mmCIF file of C-alpha atoms and ligand atoms in Angstrom:
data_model
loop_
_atom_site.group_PDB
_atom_site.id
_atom_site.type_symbol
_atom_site.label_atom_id
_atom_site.label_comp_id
_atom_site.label_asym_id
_atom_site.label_seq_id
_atom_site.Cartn_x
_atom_site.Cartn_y
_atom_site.Cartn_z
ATOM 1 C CA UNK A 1 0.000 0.000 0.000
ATOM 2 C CA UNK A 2 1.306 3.689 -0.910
ATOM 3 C CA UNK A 3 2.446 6.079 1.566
ATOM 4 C CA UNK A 4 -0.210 7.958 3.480
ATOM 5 C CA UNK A 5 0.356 11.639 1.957
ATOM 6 C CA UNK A 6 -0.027 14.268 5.713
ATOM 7 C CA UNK A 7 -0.423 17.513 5.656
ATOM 8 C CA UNK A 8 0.704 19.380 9.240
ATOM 9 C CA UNK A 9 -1.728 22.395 9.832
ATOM 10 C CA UNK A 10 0.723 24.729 11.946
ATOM 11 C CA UNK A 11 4.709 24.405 12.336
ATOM 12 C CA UNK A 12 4.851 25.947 15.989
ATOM 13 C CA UNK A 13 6.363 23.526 18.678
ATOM 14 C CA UNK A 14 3.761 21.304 18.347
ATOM 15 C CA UNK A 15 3.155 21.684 14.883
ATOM 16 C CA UNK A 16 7.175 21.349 14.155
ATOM 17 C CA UNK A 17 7.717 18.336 16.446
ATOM 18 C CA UNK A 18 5.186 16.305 14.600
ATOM 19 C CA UNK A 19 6.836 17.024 11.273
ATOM 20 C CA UNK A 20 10.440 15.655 12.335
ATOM 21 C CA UNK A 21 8.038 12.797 13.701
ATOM 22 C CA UNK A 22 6.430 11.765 10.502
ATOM 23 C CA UNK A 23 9.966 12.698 8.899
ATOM 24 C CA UNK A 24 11.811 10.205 10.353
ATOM 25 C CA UNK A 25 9.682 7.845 12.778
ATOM 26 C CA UNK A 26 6.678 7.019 10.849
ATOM 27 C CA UNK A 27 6.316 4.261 8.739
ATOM 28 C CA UNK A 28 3.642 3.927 6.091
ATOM 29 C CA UNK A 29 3.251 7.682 5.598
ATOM 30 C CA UNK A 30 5.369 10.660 3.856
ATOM 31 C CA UNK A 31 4.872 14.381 4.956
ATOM 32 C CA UNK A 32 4.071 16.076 1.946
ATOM 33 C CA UNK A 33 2.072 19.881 2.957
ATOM 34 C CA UNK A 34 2.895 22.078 5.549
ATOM 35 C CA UNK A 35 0.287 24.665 6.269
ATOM 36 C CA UNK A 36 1.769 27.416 8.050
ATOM 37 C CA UNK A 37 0.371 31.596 7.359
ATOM 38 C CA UNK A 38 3.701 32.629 8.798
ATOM 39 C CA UNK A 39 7.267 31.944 5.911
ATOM 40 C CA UNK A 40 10.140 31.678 7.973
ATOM 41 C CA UNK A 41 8.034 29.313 10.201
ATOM 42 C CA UNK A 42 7.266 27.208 7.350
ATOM 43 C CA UNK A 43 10.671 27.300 5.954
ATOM 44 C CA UNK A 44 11.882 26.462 9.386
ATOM 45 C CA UNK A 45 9.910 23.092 9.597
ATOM 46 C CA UNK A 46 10.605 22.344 6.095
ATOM 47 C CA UNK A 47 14.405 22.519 6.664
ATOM 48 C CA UNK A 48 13.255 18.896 8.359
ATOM 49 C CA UNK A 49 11.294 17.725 5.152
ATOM 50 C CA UNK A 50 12.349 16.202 2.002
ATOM 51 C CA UNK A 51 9.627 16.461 -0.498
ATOM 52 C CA UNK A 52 6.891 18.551 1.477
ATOM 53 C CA UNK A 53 5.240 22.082 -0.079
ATOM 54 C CA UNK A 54 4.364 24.762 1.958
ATOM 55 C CA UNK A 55 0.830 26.272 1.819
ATOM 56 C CA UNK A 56 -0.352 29.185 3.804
ATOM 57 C CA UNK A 57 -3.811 28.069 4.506
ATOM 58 C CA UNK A 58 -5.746 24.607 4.400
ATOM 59 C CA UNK A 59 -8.114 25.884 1.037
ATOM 60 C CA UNK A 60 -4.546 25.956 -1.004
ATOM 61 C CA UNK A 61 -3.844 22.470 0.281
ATOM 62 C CA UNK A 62 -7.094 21.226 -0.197
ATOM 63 C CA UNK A 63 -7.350 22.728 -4.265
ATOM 64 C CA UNK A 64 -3.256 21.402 -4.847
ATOM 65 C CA UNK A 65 -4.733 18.067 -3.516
ATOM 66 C CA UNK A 66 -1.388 17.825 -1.355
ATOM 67 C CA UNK A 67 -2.268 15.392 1.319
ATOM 68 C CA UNK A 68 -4.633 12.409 1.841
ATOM 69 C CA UNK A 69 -4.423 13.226 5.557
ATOM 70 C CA UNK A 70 -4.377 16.245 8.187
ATOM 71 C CA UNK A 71 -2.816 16.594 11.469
ATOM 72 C CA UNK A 72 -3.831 19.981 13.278
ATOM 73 C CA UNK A 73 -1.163 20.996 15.645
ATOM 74 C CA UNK A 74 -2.636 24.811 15.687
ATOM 75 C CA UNK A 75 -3.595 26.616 19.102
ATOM 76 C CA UNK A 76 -7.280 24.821 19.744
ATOM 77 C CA UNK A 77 -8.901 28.350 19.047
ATOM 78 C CA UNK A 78 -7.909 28.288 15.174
ATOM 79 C CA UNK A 79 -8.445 23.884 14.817
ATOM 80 C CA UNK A 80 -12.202 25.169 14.061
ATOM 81 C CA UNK A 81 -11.195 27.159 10.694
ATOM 82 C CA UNK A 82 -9.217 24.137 9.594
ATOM 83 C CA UNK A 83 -11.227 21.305 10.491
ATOM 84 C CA UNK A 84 -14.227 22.422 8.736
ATOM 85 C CA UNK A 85 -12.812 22.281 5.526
ATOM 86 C CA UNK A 86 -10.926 19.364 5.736
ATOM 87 C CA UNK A 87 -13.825 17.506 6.432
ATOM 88 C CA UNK A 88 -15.473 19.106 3.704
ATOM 89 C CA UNK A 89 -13.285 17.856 1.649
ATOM 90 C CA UNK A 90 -13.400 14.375 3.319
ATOM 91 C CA UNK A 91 -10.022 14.032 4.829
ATOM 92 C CA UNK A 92 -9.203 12.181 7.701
ATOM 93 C CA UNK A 93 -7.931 14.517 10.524
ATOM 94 C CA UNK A 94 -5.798 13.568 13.813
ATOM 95 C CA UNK A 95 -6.565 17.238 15.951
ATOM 96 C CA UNK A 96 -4.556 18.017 18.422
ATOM 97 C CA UNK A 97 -5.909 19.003 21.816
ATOM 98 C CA UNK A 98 -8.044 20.629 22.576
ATOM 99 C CA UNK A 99 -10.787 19.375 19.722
ATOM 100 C CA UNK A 100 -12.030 23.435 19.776
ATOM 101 C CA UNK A 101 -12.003 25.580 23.572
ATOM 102 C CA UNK A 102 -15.641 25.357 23.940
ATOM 103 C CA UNK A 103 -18.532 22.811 24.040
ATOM 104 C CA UNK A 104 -20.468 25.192 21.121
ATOM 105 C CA UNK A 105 -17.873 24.484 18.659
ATOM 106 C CA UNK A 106 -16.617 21.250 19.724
ATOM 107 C CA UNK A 107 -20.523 20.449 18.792
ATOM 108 C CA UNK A 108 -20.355 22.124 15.623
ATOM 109 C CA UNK A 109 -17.656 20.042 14.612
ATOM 110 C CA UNK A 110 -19.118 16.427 15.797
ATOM 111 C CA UNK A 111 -22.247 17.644 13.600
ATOM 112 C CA UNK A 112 -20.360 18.704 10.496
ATOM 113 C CA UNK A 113 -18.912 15.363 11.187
ATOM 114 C CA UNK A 114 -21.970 13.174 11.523
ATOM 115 C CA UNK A 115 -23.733 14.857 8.644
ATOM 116 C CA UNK A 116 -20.771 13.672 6.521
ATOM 117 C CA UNK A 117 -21.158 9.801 7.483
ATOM 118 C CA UNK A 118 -17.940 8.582 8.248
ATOM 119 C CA UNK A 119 -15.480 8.678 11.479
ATOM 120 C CA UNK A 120 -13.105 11.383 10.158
ATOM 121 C CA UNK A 121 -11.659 12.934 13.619
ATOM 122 C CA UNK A 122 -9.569 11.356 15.934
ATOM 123 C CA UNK A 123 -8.592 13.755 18.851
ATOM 124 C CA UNK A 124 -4.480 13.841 20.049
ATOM 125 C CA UNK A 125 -5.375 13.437 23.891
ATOM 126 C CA UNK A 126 -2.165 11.568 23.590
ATOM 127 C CA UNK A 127 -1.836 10.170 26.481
ATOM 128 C CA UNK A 128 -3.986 7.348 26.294
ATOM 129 C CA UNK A 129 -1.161 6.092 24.439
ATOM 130 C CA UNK A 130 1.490 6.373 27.317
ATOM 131 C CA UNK A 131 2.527 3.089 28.669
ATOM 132 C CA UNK A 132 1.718 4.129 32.193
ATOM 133 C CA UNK A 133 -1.741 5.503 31.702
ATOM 134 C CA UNK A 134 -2.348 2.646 29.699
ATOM 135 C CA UNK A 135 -1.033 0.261 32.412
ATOM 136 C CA UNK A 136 -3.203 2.030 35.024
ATOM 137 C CA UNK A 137 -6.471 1.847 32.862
ATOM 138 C CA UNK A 138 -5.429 -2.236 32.422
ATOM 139 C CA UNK A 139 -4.996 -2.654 36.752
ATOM 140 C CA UNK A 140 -8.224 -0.575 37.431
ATOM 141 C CA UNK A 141 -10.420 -2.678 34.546
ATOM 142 C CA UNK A 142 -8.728 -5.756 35.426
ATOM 143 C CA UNK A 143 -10.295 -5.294 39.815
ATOM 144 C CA UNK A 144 -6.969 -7.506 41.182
ATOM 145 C CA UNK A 145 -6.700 -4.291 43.669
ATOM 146 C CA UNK A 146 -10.372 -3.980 44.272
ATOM 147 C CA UNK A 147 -12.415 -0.523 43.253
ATOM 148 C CA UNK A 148 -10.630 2.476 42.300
ATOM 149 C CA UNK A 149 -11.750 4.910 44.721
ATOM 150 C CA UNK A 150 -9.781 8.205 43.724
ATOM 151 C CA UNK A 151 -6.626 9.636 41.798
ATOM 152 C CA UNK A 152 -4.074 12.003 42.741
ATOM 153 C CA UNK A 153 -2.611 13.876 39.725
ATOM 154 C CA UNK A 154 0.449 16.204 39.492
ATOM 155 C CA UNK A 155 0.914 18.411 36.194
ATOM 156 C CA UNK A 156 3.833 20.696 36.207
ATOM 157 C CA UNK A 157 5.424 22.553 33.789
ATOM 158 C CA UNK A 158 8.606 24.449 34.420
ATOM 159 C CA UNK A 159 7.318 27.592 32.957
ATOM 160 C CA UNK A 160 4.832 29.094 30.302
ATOM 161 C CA UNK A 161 5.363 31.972 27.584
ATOM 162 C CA UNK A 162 3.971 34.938 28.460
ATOM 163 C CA UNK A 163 0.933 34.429 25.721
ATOM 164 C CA UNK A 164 -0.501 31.790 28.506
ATOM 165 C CA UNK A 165 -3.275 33.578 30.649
ATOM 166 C CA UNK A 166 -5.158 31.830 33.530
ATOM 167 C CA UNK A 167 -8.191 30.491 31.697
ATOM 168 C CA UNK A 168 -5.850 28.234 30.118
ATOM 169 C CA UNK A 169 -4.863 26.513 33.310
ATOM 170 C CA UNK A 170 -8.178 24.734 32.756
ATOM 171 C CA UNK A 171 -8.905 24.620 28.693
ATOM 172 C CA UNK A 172 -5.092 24.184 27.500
ATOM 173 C CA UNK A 173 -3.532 22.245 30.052
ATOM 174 C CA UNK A 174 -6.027 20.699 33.192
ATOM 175 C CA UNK A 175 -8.021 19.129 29.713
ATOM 176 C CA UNK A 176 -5.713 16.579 29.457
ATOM 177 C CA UNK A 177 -6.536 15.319 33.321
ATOM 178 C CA UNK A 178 -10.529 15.748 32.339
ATOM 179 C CA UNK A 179 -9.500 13.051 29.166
ATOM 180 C CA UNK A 180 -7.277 11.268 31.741
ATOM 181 C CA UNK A 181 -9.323 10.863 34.541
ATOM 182 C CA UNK A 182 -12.695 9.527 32.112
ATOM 183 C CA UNK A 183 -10.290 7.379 30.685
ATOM 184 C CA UNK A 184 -8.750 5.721 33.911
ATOM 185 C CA UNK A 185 -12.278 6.020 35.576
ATOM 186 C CA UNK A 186 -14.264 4.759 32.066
ATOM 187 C CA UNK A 187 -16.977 7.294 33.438
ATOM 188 C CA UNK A 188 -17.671 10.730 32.458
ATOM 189 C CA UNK A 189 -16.684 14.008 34.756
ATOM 190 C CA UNK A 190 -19.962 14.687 36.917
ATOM 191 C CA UNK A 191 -18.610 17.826 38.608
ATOM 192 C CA UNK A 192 -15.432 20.566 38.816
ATOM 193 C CA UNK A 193 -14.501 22.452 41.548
ATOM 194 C CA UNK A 194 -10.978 24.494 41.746
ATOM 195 C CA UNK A 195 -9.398 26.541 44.397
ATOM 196 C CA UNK A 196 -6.007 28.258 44.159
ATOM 197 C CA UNK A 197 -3.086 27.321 46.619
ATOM 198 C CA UNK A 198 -1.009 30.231 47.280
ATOM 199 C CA UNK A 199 0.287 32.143 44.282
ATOM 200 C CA UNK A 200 3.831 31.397 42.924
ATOM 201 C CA UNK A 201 5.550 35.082 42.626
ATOM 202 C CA UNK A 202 7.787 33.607 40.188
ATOM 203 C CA UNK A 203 4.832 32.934 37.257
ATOM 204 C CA UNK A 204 4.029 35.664 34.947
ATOM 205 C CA UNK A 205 2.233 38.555 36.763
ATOM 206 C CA UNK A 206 -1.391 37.991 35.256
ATOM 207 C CA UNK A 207 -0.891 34.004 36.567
ATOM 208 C CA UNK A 208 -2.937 32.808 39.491
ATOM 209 C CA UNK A 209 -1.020 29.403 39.524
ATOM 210 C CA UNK A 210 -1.199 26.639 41.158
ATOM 211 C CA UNK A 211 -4.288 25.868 41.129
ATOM 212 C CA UNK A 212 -6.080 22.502 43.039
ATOM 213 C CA UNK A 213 -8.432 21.184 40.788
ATOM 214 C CA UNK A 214 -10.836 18.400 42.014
ATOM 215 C CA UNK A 215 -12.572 16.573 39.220
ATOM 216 C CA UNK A 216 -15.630 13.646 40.040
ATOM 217 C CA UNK A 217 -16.654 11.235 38.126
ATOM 218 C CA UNK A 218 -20.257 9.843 37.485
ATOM 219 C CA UNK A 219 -18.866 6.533 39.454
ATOM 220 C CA UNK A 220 -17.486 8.883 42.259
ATOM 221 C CA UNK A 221 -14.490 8.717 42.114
ATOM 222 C CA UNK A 222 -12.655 11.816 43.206
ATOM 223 C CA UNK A 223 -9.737 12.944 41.667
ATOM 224 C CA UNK A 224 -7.327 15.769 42.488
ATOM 225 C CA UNK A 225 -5.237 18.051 40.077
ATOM 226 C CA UNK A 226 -2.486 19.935 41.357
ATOM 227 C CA UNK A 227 -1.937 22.019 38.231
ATOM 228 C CA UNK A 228 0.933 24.218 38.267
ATOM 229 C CA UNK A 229 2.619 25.849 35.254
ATOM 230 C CA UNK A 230 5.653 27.783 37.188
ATOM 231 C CA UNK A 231 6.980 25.297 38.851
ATOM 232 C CA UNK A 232 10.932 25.875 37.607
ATOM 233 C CA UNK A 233 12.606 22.336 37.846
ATOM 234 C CA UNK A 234 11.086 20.476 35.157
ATOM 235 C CA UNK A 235 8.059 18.973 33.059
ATOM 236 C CA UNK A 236 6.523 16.342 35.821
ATOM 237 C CA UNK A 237 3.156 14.698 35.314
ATOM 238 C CA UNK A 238 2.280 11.879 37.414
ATOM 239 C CA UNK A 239 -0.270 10.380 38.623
ATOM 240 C CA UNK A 240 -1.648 7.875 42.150
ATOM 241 C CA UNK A 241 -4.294 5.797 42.015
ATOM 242 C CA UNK A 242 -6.228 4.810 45.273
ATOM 243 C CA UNK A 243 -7.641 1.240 45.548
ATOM 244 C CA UNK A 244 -9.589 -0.700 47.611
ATOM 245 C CA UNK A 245 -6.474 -3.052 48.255
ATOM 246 C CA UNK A 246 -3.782 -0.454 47.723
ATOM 247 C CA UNK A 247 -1.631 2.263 45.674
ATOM 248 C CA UNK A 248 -0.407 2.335 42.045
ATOM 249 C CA UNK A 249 1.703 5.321 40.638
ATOM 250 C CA UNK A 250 2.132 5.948 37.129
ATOM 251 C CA UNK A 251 4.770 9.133 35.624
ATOM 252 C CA UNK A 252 7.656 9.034 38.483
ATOM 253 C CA UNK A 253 10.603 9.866 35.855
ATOM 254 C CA UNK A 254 12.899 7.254 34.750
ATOM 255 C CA UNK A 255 15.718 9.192 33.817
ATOM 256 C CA UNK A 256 19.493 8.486 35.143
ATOM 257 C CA UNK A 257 20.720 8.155 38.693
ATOM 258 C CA UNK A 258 23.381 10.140 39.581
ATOM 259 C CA UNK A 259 25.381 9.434 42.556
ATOM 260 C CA UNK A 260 27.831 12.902 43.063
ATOM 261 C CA UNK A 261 28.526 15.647 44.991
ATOM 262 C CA UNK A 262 26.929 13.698 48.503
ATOM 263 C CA UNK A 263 23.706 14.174 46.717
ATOM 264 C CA UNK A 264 21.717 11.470 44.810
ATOM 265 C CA UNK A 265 19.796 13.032 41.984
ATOM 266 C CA UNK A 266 17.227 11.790 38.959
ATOM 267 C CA UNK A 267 16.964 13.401 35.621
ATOM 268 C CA UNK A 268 13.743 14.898 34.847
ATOM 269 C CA UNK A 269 12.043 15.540 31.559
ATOM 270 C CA UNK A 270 11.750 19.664 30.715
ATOM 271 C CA UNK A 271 9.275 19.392 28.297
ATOM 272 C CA UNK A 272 6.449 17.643 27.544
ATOM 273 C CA UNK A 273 7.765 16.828 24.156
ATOM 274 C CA UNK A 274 10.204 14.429 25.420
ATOM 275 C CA UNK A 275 7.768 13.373 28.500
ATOM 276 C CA UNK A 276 5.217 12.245 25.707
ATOM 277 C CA UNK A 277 7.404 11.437 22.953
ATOM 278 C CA UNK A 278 6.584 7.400 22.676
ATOM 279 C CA UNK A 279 3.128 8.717 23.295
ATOM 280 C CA UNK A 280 3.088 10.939 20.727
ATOM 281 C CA UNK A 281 4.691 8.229 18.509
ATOM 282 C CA UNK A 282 2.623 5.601 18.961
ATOM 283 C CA UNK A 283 -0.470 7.953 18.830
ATOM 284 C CA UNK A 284 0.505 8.982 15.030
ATOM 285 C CA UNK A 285 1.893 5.478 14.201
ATOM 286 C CA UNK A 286 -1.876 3.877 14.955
ATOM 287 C CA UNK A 287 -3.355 6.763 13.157
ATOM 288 C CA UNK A 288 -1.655 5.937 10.183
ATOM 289 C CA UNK A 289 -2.298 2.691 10.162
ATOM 290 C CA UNK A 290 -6.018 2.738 11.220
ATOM 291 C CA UNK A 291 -6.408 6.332 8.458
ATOM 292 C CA UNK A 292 -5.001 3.369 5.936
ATOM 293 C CA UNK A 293 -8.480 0.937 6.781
ATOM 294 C CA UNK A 294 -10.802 4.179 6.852
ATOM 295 C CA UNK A 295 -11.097 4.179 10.521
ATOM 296 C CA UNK A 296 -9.649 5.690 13.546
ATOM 297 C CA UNK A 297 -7.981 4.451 16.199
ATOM 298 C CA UNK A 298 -8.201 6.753 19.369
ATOM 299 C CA UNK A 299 -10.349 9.682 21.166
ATOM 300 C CA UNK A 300 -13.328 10.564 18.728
ATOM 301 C CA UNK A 301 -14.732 14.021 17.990
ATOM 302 C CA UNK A 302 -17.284 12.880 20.774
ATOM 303 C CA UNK A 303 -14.661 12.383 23.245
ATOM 304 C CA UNK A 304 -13.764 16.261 22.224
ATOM 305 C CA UNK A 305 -16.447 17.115 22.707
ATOM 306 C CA UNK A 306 -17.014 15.771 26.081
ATOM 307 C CA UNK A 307 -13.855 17.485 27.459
ATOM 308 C CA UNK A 308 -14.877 20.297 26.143
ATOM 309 C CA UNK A 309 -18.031 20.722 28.336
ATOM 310 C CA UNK A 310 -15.773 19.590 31.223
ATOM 311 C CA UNK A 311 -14.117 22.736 30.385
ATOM 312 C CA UNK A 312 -16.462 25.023 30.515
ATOM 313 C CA UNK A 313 -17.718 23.468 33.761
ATOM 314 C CA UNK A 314 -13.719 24.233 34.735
ATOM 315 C CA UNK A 315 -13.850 27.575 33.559
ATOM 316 C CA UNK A 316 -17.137 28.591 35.873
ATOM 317 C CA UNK A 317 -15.572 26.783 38.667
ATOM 318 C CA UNK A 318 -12.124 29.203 38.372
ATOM 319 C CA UNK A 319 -14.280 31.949 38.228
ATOM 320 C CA UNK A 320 -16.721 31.307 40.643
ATOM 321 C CA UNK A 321 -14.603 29.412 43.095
ATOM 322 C CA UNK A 322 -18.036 27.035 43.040
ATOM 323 C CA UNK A 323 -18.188 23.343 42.258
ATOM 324 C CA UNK A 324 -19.991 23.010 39.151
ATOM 325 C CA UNK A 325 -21.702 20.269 37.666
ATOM 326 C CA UNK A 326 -21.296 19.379 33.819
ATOM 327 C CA UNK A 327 -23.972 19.039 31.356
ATOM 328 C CA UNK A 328 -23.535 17.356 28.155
ATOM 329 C CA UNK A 329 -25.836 16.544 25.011
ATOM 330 C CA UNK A 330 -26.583 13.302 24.385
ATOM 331 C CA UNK A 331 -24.704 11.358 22.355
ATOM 332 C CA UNK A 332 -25.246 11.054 18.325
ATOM 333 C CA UNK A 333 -25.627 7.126 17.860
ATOM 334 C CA UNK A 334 -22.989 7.780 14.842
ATOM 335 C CA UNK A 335 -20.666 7.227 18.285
ATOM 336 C CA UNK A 336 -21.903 4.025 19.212
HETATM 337 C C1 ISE B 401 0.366 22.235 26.488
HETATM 338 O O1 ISE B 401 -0.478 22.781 25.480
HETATM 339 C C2 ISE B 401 0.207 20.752 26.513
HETATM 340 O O2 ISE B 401 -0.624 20.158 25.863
HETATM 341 C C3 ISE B 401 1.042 20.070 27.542
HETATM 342 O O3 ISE B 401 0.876 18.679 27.508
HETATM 343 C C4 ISE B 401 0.668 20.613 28.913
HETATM 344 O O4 ISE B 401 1.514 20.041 29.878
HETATM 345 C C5 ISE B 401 0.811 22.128 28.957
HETATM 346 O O5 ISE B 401 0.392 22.597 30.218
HETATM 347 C C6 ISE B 401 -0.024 22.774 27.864
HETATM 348 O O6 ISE B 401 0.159 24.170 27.884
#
């Protein structure tokens, strides 16, 4: 079978780590469009390309019939403008988180998607395809440690550029907990409730961060989110399930040992780009494969679409300081 022919829609970090991905990692697929408005980004991420073209929006791709394929590594407030199109024009998408910021567009997109008859969207909550998370989900299904009865979750990122404000706490970065915790749970998010712990002085000035997040799940099961974007010393996201009959922890980092100094000290990932990367690998590497049998193999538009009302449940809760409850639509049977 021929190479799968992928577009990337957006060559910032995201957008350029994907293309040195398909570049050199993937197998059964060749990176031929990269859809970037700005040049010298463009020409950046094509320095990492053999035989891809750059177009400066998604309509130019679409009429040079350049891809068979799109991966949308944009901000989530600009995946609408692309993904309406593409599925317009029938192509397969993997969209990175989140689906859209908002439960109004998120179900905008799962009906454009429905009215065209066929499962087009996969969503990049990527760590479903982590070896731990996956591990976890495989102990709590399996019951040998009796009922999961809550999670403890750590997110931290060293830092954030200045163009991250505090809503994005929940819809950028706490979204990937509201996928996580469904998924470990396999039940949706009932309520969200968030309180601040005291504010790091070394975050951008406009941050309130950390924040405590507690997320519950239909099942109730409680789980707690210690988001924190400032934290300095590295890119940490674990996580600590509770059982019935014990403790499992998922994320500690496995980087080297060093014994110097009188100190013993562990590496830690910086970024979430080496965190992730398998993830991320193994994420694109099923897509391609599953894109190749006209399916998908992952986190639906649906799925998107849930998280997305999780969010704006998240969003009231930061505001208000109140624990809100979620309220989704019910689901298209196209999801069944
Ligand atoms: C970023 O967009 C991500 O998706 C990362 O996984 C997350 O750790 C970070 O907080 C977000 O800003």
């Amino acid at each position: 079978m021929s190479d799968l022919r992928i577009a990337v829609v957006g060559a910032g970090m995201m957008g350029s780590d994907h293309v040195v991905r398909i570049e050199n990692r993937i197998v059964g697929a060749q990176l031929t469009a990269v859809v970037e408005p700005d040049e010298s980004r463009a020409k950046a991420a094509l320095a990492n390309a053999s035989n891809a073209k750059w177009f400066p929006n998604i309509d130019a791709a679409i009429n040079a019939d350049a891809m068979d394929a799109v991966l949308i590594a944009t901000p989530g407030e600009y995946h609408e403008e692309v993904l309406i199109p593409a599925l317009k024009a029938g192509l397969p998408i993997l969209c990175e988180k989140p689906l859209t910021p908002d439960p109004q567009s998120a179900l905008r997109i799962v009906s454009a998607e429905v009215s065209g008859g066929k499962s087009l969207i996969q969503v990049g909550f990527m760590r479903r395809f982590d070896a731990g998370y996956k591990s976890l989900r495989a102990l709590i299904e399996s019951g040998e440690q009796g009922d999961l009865l809550g999670l403890h979750c750590a997110h931290r990122n060293p830092t954030v550029p200045d163009s991250y404000h505090n809503d994005m706490l929940i819809y950028d970065s706490v979204v990937h907990e509201i996928d996580a915790v469904r998924f470990l749970a396999n039940s949706p998010i009932k309520s969200v409730q968030v309180r601040n712990l005291k504010r790091n002085t070394l975050g951008p000035e406009k941050l309130n961060d950390p924040i405590l997040v507690l997320l519950e799940t239909d099942s109730g099961v409680l789980a707690t989110v210690e988001m924190n974007v400032s934290v300095q010393f590295g890119y940490q996201v674990k996580t600590e399930a509770v059982f019935e009959k014990g403790i499992a922890e998922i994320g500690r980092t496995s980087g080297m040992t060093r014994f110097s100094d009188s100190k013993i000290s562990v590496d830690e990932h910086t970024t979430f780009k080496t965190r992730f990367a398998d993830a991320f690998d193994s994420q694109v590497q099923r897509w391609v494969i599953a894109v190749k049998k006209g399916t998908i193999d992952g986190p639906s538009a649906w799925d998107g679409y849930l998280a997305a009302a999780a969010v704006e449940a998240g969003l009231e809760a930061l505001h208000s300081g109140k624990q809100v409850n979620c309220t989704y639509e019910k689901k298209p049977s196209f999801y069944k």
